[in-house]
mmCIF file with all atom_site columns, C-alpha atoms and ligand atoms in Angstrom:
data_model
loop_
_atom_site.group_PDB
_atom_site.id
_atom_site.type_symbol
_atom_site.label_atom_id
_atom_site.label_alt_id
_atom_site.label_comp_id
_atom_site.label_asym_id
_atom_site.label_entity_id
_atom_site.label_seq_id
_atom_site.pdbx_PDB_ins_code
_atom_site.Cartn_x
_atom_site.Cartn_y
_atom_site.Cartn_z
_atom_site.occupancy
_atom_site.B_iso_or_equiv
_atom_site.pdbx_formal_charge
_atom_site.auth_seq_id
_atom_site.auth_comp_id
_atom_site.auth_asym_id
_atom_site.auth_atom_id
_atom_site.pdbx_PDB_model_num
ATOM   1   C  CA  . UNK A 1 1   ? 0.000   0.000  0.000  1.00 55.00 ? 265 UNK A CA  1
ATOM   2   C  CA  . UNK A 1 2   ? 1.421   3.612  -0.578 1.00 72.00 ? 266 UNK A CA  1
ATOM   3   C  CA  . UNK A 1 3   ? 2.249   5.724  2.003  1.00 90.00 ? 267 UNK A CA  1
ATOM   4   C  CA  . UNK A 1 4   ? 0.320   8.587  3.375  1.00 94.00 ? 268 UNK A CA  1
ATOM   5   C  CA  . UNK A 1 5   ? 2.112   11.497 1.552  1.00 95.00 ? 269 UNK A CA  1
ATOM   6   C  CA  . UNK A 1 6   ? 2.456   15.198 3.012  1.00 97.00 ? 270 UNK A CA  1
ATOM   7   C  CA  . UNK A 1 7   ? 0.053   17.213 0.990  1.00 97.00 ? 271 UNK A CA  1
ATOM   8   C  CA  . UNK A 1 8   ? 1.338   20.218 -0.273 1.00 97.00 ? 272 UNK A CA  1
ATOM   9   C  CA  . UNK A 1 9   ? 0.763   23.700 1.282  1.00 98.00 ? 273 UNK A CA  1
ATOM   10  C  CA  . UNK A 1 10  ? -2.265  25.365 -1.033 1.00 98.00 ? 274 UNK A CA  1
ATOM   11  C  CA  . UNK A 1 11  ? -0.390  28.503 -1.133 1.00 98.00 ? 275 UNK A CA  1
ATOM   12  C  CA  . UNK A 1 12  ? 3.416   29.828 -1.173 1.00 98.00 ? 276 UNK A CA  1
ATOM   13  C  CA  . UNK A 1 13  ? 5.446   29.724 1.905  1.00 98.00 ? 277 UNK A CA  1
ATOM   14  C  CA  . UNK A 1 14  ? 5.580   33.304 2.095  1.00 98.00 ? 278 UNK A CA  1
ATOM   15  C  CA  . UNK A 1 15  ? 1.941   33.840 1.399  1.00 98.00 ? 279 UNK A CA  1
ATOM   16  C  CA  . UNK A 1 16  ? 0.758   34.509 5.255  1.00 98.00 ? 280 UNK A CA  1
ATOM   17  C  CA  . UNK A 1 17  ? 3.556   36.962 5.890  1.00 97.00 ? 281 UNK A CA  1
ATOM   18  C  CA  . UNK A 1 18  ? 3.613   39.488 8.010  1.00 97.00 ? 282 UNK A CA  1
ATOM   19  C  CA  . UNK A 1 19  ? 0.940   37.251 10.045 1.00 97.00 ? 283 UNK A CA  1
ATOM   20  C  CA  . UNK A 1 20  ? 2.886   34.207 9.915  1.00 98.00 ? 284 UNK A CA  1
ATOM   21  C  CA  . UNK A 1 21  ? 6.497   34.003 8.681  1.00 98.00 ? 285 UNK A CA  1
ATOM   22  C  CA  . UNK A 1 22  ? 8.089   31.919 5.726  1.00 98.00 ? 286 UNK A CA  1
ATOM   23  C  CA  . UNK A 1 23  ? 10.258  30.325 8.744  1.00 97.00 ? 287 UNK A CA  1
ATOM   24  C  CA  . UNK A 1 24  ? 7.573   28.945 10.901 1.00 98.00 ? 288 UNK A CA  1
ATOM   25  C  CA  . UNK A 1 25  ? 5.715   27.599 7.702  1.00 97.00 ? 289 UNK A CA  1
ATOM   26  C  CA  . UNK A 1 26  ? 8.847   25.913 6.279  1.00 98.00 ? 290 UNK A CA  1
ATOM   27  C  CA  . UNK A 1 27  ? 9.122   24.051 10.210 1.00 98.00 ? 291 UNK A CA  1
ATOM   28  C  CA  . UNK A 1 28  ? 5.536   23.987 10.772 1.00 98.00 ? 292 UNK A CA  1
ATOM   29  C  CA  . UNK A 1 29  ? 4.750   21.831 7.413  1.00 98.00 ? 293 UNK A CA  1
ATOM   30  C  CA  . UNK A 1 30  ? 8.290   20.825 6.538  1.00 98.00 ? 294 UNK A CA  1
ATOM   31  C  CA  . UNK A 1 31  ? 8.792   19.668 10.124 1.00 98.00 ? 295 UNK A CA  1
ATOM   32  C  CA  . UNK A 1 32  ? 5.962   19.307 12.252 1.00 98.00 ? 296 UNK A CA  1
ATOM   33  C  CA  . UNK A 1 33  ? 3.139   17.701 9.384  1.00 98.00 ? 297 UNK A CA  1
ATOM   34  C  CA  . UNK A 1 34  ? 5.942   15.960 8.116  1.00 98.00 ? 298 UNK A CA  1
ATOM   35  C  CA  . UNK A 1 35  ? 7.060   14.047 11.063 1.00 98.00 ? 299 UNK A CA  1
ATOM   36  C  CA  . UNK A 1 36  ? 2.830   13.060 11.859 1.00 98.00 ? 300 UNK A CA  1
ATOM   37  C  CA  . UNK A 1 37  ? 2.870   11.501 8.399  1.00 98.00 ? 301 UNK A CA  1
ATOM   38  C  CA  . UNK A 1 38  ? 6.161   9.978  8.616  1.00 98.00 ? 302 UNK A CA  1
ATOM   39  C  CA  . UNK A 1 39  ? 5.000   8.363  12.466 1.00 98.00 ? 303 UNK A CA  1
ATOM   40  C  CA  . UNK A 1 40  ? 1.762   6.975  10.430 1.00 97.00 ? 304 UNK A CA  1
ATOM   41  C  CA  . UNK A 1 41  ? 3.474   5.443  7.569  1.00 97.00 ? 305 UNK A CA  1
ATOM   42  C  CA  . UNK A 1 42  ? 6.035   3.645  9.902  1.00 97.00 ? 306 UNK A CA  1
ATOM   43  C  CA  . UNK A 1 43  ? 3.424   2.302  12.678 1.00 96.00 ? 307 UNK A CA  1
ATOM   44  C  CA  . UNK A 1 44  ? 0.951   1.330  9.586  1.00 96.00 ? 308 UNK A CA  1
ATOM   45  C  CA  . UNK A 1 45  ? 3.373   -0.472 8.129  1.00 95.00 ? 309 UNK A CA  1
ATOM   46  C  CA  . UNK A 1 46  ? 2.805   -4.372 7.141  1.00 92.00 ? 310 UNK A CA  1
ATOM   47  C  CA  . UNK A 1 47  ? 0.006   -3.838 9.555  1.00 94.00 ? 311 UNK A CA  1
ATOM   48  C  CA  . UNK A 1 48  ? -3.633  -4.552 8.719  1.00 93.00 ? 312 UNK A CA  1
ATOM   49  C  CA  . UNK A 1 49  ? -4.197  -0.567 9.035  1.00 94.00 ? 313 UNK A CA  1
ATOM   50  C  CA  . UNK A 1 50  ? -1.706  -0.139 6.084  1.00 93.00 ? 314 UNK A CA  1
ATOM   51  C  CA  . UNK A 1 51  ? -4.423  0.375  3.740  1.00 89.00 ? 315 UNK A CA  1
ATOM   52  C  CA  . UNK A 1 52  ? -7.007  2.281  5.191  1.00 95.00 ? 316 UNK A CA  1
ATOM   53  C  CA  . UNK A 1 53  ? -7.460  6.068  4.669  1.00 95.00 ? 317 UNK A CA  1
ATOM   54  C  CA  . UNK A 1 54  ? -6.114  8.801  7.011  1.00 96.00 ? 318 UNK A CA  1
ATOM   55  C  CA  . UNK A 1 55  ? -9.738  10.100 7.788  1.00 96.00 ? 319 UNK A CA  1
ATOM   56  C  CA  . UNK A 1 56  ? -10.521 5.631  8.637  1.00 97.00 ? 320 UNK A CA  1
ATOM   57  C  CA  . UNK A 1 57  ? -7.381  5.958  10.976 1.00 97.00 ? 321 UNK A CA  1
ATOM   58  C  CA  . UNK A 1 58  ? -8.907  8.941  12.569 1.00 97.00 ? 322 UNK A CA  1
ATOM   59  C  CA  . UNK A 1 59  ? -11.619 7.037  13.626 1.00 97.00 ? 323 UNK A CA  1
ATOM   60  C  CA  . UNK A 1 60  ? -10.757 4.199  14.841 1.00 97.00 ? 324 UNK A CA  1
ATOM   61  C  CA  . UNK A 1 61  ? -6.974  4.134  15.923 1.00 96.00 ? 325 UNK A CA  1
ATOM   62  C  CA  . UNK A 1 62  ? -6.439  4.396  19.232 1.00 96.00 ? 326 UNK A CA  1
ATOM   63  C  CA  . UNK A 1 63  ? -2.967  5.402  21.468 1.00 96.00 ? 327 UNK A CA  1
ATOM   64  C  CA  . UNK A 1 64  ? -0.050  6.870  19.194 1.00 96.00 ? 328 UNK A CA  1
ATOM   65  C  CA  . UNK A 1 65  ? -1.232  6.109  15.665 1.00 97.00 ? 329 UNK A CA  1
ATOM   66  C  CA  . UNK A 1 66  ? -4.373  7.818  16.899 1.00 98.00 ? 330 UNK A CA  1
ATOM   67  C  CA  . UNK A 1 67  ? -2.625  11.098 17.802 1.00 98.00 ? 331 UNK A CA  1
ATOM   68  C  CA  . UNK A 1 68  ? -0.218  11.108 14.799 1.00 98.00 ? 332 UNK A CA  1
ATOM   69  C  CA  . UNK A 1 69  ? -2.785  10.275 12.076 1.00 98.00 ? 333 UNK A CA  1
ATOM   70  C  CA  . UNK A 1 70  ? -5.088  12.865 13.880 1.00 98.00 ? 334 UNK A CA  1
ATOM   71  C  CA  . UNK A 1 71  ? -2.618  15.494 14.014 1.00 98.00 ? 335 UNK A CA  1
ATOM   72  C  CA  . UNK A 1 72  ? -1.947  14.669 10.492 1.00 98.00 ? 336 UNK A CA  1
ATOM   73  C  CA  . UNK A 1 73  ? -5.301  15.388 9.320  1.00 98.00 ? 337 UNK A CA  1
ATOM   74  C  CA  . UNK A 1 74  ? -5.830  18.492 12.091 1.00 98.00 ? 338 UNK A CA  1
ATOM   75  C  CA  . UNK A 1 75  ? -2.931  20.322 10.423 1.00 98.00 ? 339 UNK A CA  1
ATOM   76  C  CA  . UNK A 1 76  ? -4.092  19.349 6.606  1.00 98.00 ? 340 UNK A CA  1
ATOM   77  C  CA  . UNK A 1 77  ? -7.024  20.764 7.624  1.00 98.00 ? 341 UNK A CA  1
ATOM   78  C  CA  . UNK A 1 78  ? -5.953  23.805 9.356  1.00 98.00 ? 342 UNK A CA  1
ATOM   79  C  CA  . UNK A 1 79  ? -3.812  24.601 6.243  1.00 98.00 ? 343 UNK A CA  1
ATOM   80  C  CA  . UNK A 1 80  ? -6.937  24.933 4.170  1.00 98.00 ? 344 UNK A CA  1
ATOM   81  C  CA  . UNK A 1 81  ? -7.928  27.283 7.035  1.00 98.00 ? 345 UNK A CA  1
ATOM   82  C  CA  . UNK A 1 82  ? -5.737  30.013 6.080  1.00 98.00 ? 346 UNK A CA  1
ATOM   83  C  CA  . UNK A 1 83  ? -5.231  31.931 3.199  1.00 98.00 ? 347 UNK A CA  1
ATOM   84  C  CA  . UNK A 1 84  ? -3.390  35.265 1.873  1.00 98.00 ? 348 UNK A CA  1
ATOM   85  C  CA  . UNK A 1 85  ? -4.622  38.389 3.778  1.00 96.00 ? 349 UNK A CA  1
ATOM   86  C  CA  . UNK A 1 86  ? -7.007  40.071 2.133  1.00 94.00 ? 350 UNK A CA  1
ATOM   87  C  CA  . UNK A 1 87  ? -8.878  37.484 0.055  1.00 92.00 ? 351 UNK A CA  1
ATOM   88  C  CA  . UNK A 1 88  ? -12.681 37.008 -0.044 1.00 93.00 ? 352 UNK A CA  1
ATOM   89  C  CA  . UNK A 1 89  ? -14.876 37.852 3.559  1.00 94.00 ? 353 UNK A CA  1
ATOM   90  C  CA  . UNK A 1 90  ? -17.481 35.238 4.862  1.00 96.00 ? 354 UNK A CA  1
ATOM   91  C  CA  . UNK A 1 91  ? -20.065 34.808 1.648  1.00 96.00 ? 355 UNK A CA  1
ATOM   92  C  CA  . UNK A 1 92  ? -23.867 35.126 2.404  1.00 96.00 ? 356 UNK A CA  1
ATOM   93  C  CA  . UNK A 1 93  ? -24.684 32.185 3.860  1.00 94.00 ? 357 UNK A CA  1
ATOM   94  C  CA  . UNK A 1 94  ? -22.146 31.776 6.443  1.00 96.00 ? 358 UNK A CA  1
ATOM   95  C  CA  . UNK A 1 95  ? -22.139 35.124 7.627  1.00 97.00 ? 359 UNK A CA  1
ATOM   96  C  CA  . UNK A 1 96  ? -25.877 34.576 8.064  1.00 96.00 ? 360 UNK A CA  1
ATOM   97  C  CA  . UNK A 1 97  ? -25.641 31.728 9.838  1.00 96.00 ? 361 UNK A CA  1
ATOM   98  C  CA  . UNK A 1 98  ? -22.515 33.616 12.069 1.00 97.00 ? 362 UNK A CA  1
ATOM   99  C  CA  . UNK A 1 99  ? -25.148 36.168 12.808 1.00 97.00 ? 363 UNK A CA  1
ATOM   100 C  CA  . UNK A 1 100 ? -27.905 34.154 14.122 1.00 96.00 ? 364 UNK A CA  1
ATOM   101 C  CA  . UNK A 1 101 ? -25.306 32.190 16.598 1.00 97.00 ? 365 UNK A CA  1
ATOM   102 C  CA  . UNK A 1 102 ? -22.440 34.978 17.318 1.00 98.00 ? 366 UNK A CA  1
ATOM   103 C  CA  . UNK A 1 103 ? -24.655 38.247 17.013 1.00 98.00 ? 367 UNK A CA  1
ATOM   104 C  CA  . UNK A 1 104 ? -21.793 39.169 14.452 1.00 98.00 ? 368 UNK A CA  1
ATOM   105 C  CA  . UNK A 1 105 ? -18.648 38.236 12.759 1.00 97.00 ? 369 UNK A CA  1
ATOM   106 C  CA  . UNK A 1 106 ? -16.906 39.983 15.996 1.00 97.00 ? 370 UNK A CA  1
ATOM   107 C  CA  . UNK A 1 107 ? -19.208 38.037 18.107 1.00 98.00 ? 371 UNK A CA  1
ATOM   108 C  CA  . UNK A 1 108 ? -17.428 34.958 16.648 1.00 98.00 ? 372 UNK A CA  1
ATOM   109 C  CA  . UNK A 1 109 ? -14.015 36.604 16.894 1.00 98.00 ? 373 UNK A CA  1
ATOM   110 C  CA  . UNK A 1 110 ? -14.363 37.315 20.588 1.00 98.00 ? 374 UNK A CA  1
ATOM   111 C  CA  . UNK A 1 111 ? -15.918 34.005 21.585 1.00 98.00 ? 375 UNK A CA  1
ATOM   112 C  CA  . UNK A 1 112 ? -13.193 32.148 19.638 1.00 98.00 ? 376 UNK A CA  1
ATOM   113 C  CA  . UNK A 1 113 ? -10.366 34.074 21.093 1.00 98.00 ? 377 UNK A CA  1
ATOM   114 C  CA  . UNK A 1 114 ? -11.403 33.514 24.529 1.00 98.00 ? 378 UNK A CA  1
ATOM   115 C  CA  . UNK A 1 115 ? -11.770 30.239 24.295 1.00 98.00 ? 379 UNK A CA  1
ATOM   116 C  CA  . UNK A 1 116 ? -8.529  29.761 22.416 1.00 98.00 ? 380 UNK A CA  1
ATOM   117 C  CA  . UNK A 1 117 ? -6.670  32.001 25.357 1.00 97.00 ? 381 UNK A CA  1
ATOM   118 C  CA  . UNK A 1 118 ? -8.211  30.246 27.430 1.00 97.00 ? 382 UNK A CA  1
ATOM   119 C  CA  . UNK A 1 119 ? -7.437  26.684 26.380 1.00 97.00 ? 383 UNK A CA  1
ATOM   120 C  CA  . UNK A 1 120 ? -4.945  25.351 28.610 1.00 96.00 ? 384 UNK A CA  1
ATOM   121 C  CA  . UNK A 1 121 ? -1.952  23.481 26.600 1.00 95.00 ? 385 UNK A CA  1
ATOM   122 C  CA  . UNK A 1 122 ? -1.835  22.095 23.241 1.00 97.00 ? 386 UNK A CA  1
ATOM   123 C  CA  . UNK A 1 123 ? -4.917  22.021 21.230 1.00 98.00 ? 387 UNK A CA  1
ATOM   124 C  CA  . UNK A 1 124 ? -6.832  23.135 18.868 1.00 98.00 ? 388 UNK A CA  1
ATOM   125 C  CA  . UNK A 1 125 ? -9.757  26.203 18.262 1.00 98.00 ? 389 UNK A CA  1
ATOM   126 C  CA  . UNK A 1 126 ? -12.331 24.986 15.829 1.00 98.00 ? 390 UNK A CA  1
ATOM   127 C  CA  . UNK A 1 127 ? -15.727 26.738 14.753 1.00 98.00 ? 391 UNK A CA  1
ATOM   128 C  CA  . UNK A 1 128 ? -18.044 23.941 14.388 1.00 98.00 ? 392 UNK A CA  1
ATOM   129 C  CA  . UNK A 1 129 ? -21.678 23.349 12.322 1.00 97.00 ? 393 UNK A CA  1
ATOM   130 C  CA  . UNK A 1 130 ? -23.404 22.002 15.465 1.00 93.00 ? 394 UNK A CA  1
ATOM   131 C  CA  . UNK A 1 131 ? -27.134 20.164 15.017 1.00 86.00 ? 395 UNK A CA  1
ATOM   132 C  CA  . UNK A 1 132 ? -30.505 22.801 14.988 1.00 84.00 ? 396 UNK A CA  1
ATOM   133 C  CA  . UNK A 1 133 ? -28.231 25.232 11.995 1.00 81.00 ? 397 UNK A CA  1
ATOM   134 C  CA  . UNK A 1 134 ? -26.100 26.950 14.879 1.00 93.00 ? 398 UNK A CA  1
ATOM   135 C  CA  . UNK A 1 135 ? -22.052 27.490 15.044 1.00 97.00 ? 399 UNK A CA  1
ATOM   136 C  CA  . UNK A 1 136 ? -19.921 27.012 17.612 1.00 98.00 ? 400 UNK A CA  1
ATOM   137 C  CA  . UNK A 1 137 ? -16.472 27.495 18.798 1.00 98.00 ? 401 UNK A CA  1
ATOM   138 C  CA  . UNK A 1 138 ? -15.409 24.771 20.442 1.00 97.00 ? 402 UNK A CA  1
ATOM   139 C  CA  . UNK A 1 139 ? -11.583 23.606 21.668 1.00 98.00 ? 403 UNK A CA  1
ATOM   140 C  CA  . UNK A 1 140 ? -10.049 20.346 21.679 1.00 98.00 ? 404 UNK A CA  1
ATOM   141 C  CA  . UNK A 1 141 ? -6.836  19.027 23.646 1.00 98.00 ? 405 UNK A CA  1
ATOM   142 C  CA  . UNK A 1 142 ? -3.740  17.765 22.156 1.00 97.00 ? 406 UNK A CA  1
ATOM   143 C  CA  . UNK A 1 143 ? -4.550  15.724 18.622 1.00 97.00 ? 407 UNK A CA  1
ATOM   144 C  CA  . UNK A 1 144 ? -8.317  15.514 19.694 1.00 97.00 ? 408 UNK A CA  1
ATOM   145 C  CA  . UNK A 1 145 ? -10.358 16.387 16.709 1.00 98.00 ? 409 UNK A CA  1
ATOM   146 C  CA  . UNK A 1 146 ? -14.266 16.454 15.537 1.00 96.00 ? 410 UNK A CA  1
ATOM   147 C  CA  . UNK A 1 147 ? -13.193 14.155 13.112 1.00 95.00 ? 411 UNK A CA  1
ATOM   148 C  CA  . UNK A 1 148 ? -13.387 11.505 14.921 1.00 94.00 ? 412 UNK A CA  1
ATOM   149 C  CA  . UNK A 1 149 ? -16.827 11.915 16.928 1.00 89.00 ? 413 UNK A CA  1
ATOM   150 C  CA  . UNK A 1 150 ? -17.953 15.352 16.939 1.00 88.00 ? 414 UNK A CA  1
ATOM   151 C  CA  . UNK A 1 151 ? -19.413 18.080 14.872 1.00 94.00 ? 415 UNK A CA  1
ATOM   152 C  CA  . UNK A 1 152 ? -18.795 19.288 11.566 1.00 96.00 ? 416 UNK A CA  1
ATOM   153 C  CA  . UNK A 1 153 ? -15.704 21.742 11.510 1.00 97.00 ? 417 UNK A CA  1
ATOM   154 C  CA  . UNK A 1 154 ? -15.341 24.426 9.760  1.00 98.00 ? 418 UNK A CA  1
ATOM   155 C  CA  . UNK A 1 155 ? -12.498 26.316 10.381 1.00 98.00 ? 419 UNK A CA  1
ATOM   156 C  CA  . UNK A 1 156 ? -9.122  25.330 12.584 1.00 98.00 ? 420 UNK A CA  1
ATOM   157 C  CA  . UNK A 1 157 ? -6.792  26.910 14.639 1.00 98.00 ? 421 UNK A CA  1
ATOM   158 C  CA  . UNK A 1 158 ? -3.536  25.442 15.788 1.00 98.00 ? 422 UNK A CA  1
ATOM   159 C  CA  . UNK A 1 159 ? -3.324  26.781 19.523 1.00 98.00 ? 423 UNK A CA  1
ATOM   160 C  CA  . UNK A 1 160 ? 0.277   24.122 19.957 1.00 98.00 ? 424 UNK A CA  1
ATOM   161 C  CA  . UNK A 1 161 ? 3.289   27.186 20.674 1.00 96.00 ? 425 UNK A CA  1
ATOM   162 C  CA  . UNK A 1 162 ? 5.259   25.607 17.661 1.00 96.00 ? 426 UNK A CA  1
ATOM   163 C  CA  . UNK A 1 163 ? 2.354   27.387 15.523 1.00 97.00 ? 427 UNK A CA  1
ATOM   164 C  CA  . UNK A 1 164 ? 3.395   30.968 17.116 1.00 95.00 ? 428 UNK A CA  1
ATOM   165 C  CA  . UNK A 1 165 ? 6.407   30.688 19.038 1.00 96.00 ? 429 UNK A CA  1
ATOM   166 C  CA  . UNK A 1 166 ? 8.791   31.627 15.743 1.00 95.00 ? 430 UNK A CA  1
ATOM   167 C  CA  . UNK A 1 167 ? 7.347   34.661 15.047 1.00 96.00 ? 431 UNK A CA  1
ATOM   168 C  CA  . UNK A 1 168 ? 5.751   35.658 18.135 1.00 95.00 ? 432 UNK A CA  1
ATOM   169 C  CA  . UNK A 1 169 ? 7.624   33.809 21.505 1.00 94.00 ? 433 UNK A CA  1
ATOM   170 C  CA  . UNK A 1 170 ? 4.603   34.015 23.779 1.00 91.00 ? 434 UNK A CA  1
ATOM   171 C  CA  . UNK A 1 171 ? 2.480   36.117 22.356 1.00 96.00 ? 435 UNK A CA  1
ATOM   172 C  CA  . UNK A 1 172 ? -0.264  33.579 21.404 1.00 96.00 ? 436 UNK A CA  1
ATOM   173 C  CA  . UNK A 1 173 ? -2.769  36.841 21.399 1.00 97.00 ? 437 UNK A CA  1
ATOM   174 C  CA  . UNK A 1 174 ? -1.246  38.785 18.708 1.00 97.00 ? 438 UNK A CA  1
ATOM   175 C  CA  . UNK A 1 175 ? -1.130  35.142 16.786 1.00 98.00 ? 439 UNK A CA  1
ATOM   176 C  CA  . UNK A 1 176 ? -4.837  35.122 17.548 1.00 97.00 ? 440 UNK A CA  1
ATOM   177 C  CA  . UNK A 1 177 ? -5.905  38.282 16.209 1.00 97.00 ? 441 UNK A CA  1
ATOM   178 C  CA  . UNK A 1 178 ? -3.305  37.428 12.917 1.00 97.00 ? 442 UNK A CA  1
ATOM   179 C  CA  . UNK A 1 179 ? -5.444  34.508 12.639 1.00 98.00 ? 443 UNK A CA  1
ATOM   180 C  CA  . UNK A 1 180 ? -8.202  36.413 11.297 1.00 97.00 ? 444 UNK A CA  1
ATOM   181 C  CA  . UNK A 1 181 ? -6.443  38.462 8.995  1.00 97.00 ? 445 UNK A CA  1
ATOM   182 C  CA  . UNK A 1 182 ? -5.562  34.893 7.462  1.00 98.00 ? 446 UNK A CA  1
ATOM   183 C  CA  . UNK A 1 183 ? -9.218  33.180 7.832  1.00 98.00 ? 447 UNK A CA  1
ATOM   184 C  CA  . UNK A 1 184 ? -10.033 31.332 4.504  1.00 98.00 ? 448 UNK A CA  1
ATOM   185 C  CA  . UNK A 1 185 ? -13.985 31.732 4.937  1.00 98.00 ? 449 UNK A CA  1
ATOM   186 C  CA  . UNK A 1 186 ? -14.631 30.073 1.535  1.00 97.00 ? 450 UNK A CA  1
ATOM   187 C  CA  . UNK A 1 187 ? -13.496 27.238 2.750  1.00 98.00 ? 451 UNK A CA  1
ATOM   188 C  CA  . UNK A 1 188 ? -15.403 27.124 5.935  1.00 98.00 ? 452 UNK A CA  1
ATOM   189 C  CA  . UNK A 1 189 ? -18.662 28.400 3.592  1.00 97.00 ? 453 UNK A CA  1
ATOM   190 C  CA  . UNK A 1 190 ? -17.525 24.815 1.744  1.00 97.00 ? 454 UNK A CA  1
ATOM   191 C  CA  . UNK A 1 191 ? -17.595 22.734 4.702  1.00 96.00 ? 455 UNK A CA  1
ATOM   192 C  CA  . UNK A 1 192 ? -21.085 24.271 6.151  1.00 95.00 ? 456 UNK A CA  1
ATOM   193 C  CA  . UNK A 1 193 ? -22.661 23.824 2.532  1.00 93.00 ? 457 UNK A CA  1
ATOM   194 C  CA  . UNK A 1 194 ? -21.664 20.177 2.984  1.00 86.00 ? 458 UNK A CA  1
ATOM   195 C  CA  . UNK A 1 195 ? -23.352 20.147 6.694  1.00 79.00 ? 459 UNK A CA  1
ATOM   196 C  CA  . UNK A 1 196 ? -26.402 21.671 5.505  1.00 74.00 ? 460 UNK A CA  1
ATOM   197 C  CA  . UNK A 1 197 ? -26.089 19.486 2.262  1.00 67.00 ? 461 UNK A CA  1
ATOM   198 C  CA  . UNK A 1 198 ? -28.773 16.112 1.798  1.00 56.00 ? 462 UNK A CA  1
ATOM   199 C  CA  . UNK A 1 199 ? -26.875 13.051 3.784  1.00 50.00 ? 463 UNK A CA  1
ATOM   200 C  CA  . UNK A 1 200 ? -26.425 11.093 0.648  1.00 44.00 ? 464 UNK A CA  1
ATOM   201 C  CA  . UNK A 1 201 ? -23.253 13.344 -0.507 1.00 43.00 ? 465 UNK A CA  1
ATOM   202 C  CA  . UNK A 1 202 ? -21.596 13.038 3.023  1.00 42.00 ? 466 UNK A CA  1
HETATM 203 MN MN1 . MN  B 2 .   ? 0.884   22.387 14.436 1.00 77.74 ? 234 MN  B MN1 1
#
């Protein structure tokens, strides 16, 4: 069976800068992602796991290969999360449904910060399609992910220091608020049209 590759970044290295550096990309994907895959591959290897799908391993490892392939996929995920500052701002529907469950788009912002500040640790923010059409920001410890058992995500943010340290030492708020400069809110209008989308097409 092939081994899980590292997908490539869907933008330049540079692209986030001045929010996040070319430096901390290069380690965060080069390194970090890297070395999740790389802890997959060997544990899957001339196992009976060896062919199943990163998103399969997700849910239903358990102990390391569960935290690797997680992080693996948290990380894929959260790249998709970003993009270059200044690109497109939440399209109609999601900032309609952001209205009715944050007041307004710096209703989210606020609630999401806190709870990323206040998340204790590694981890990760996510803003979430829960059931009954309503959003939430929601964190998760370590490689825990709604992958595996929760609700639809949206949206990611890495909140381990190797995301921020780099560029910011221990200034996880300023990395925060630089978050949202970088938000890629077509992509979390993607993942919501799939929630709200007919079962069949999940
Ligand atoms: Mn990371």
């Amino acid at each position: 069976m092939t081994p899980l590759l590292l997908p490539p970044l869907p933008y330049a290295t540079e692209a986030l800068e001045p929010h996040i550096s070319r430096r901390t990309l290069v380690t965060h994907h080069g390194r970090h992602h890297q070395a999740y895959v790389d802890k997959v591959n060997a544990t899957v290897r001339d196992t009976s796991q060896s062919g199943w799908s990163l998103e399969r391993l997700v849910k239903e490892a358990s102990g390391a290969l569960f935290n690797n392939a997680a992080q693996a996929w948290n990380h894929e995920f959260y790249w998709h999360s970003l993009r270059p500052a200044g690109g497109p701002q939440p399209p109609a529907d999601l900032s309609a449904a952001i209205q009715r469950s944050f007041g307004s788009l710096g209703g989210l912002q606020h609630a999401f910060r806190d709870a990323a500040l206040d998340h204790f640790g590694s981890g990760w923010a996510w803003l979430v399609a829960a059931p009954g059409d309503r959003l939430e920001v929601l964190t998760t410890h370590d490689a825990d992910t709604p992958l595996r058992d929760g609700p639809l995500p949206l949206l990611t943010c890495d909140l381990w220091e190797h995301a921020w340290y780099l560029d910011r030492l221990q200034d996880k708020a300023a990395y925060l608020k630089a978050f949202w400069e970088l938000a890629n809110w077509s992509f979390a209008a993607e993942n919501l049209a799939r929630a709200s989308a007919p079962r069949r097409a999940r």
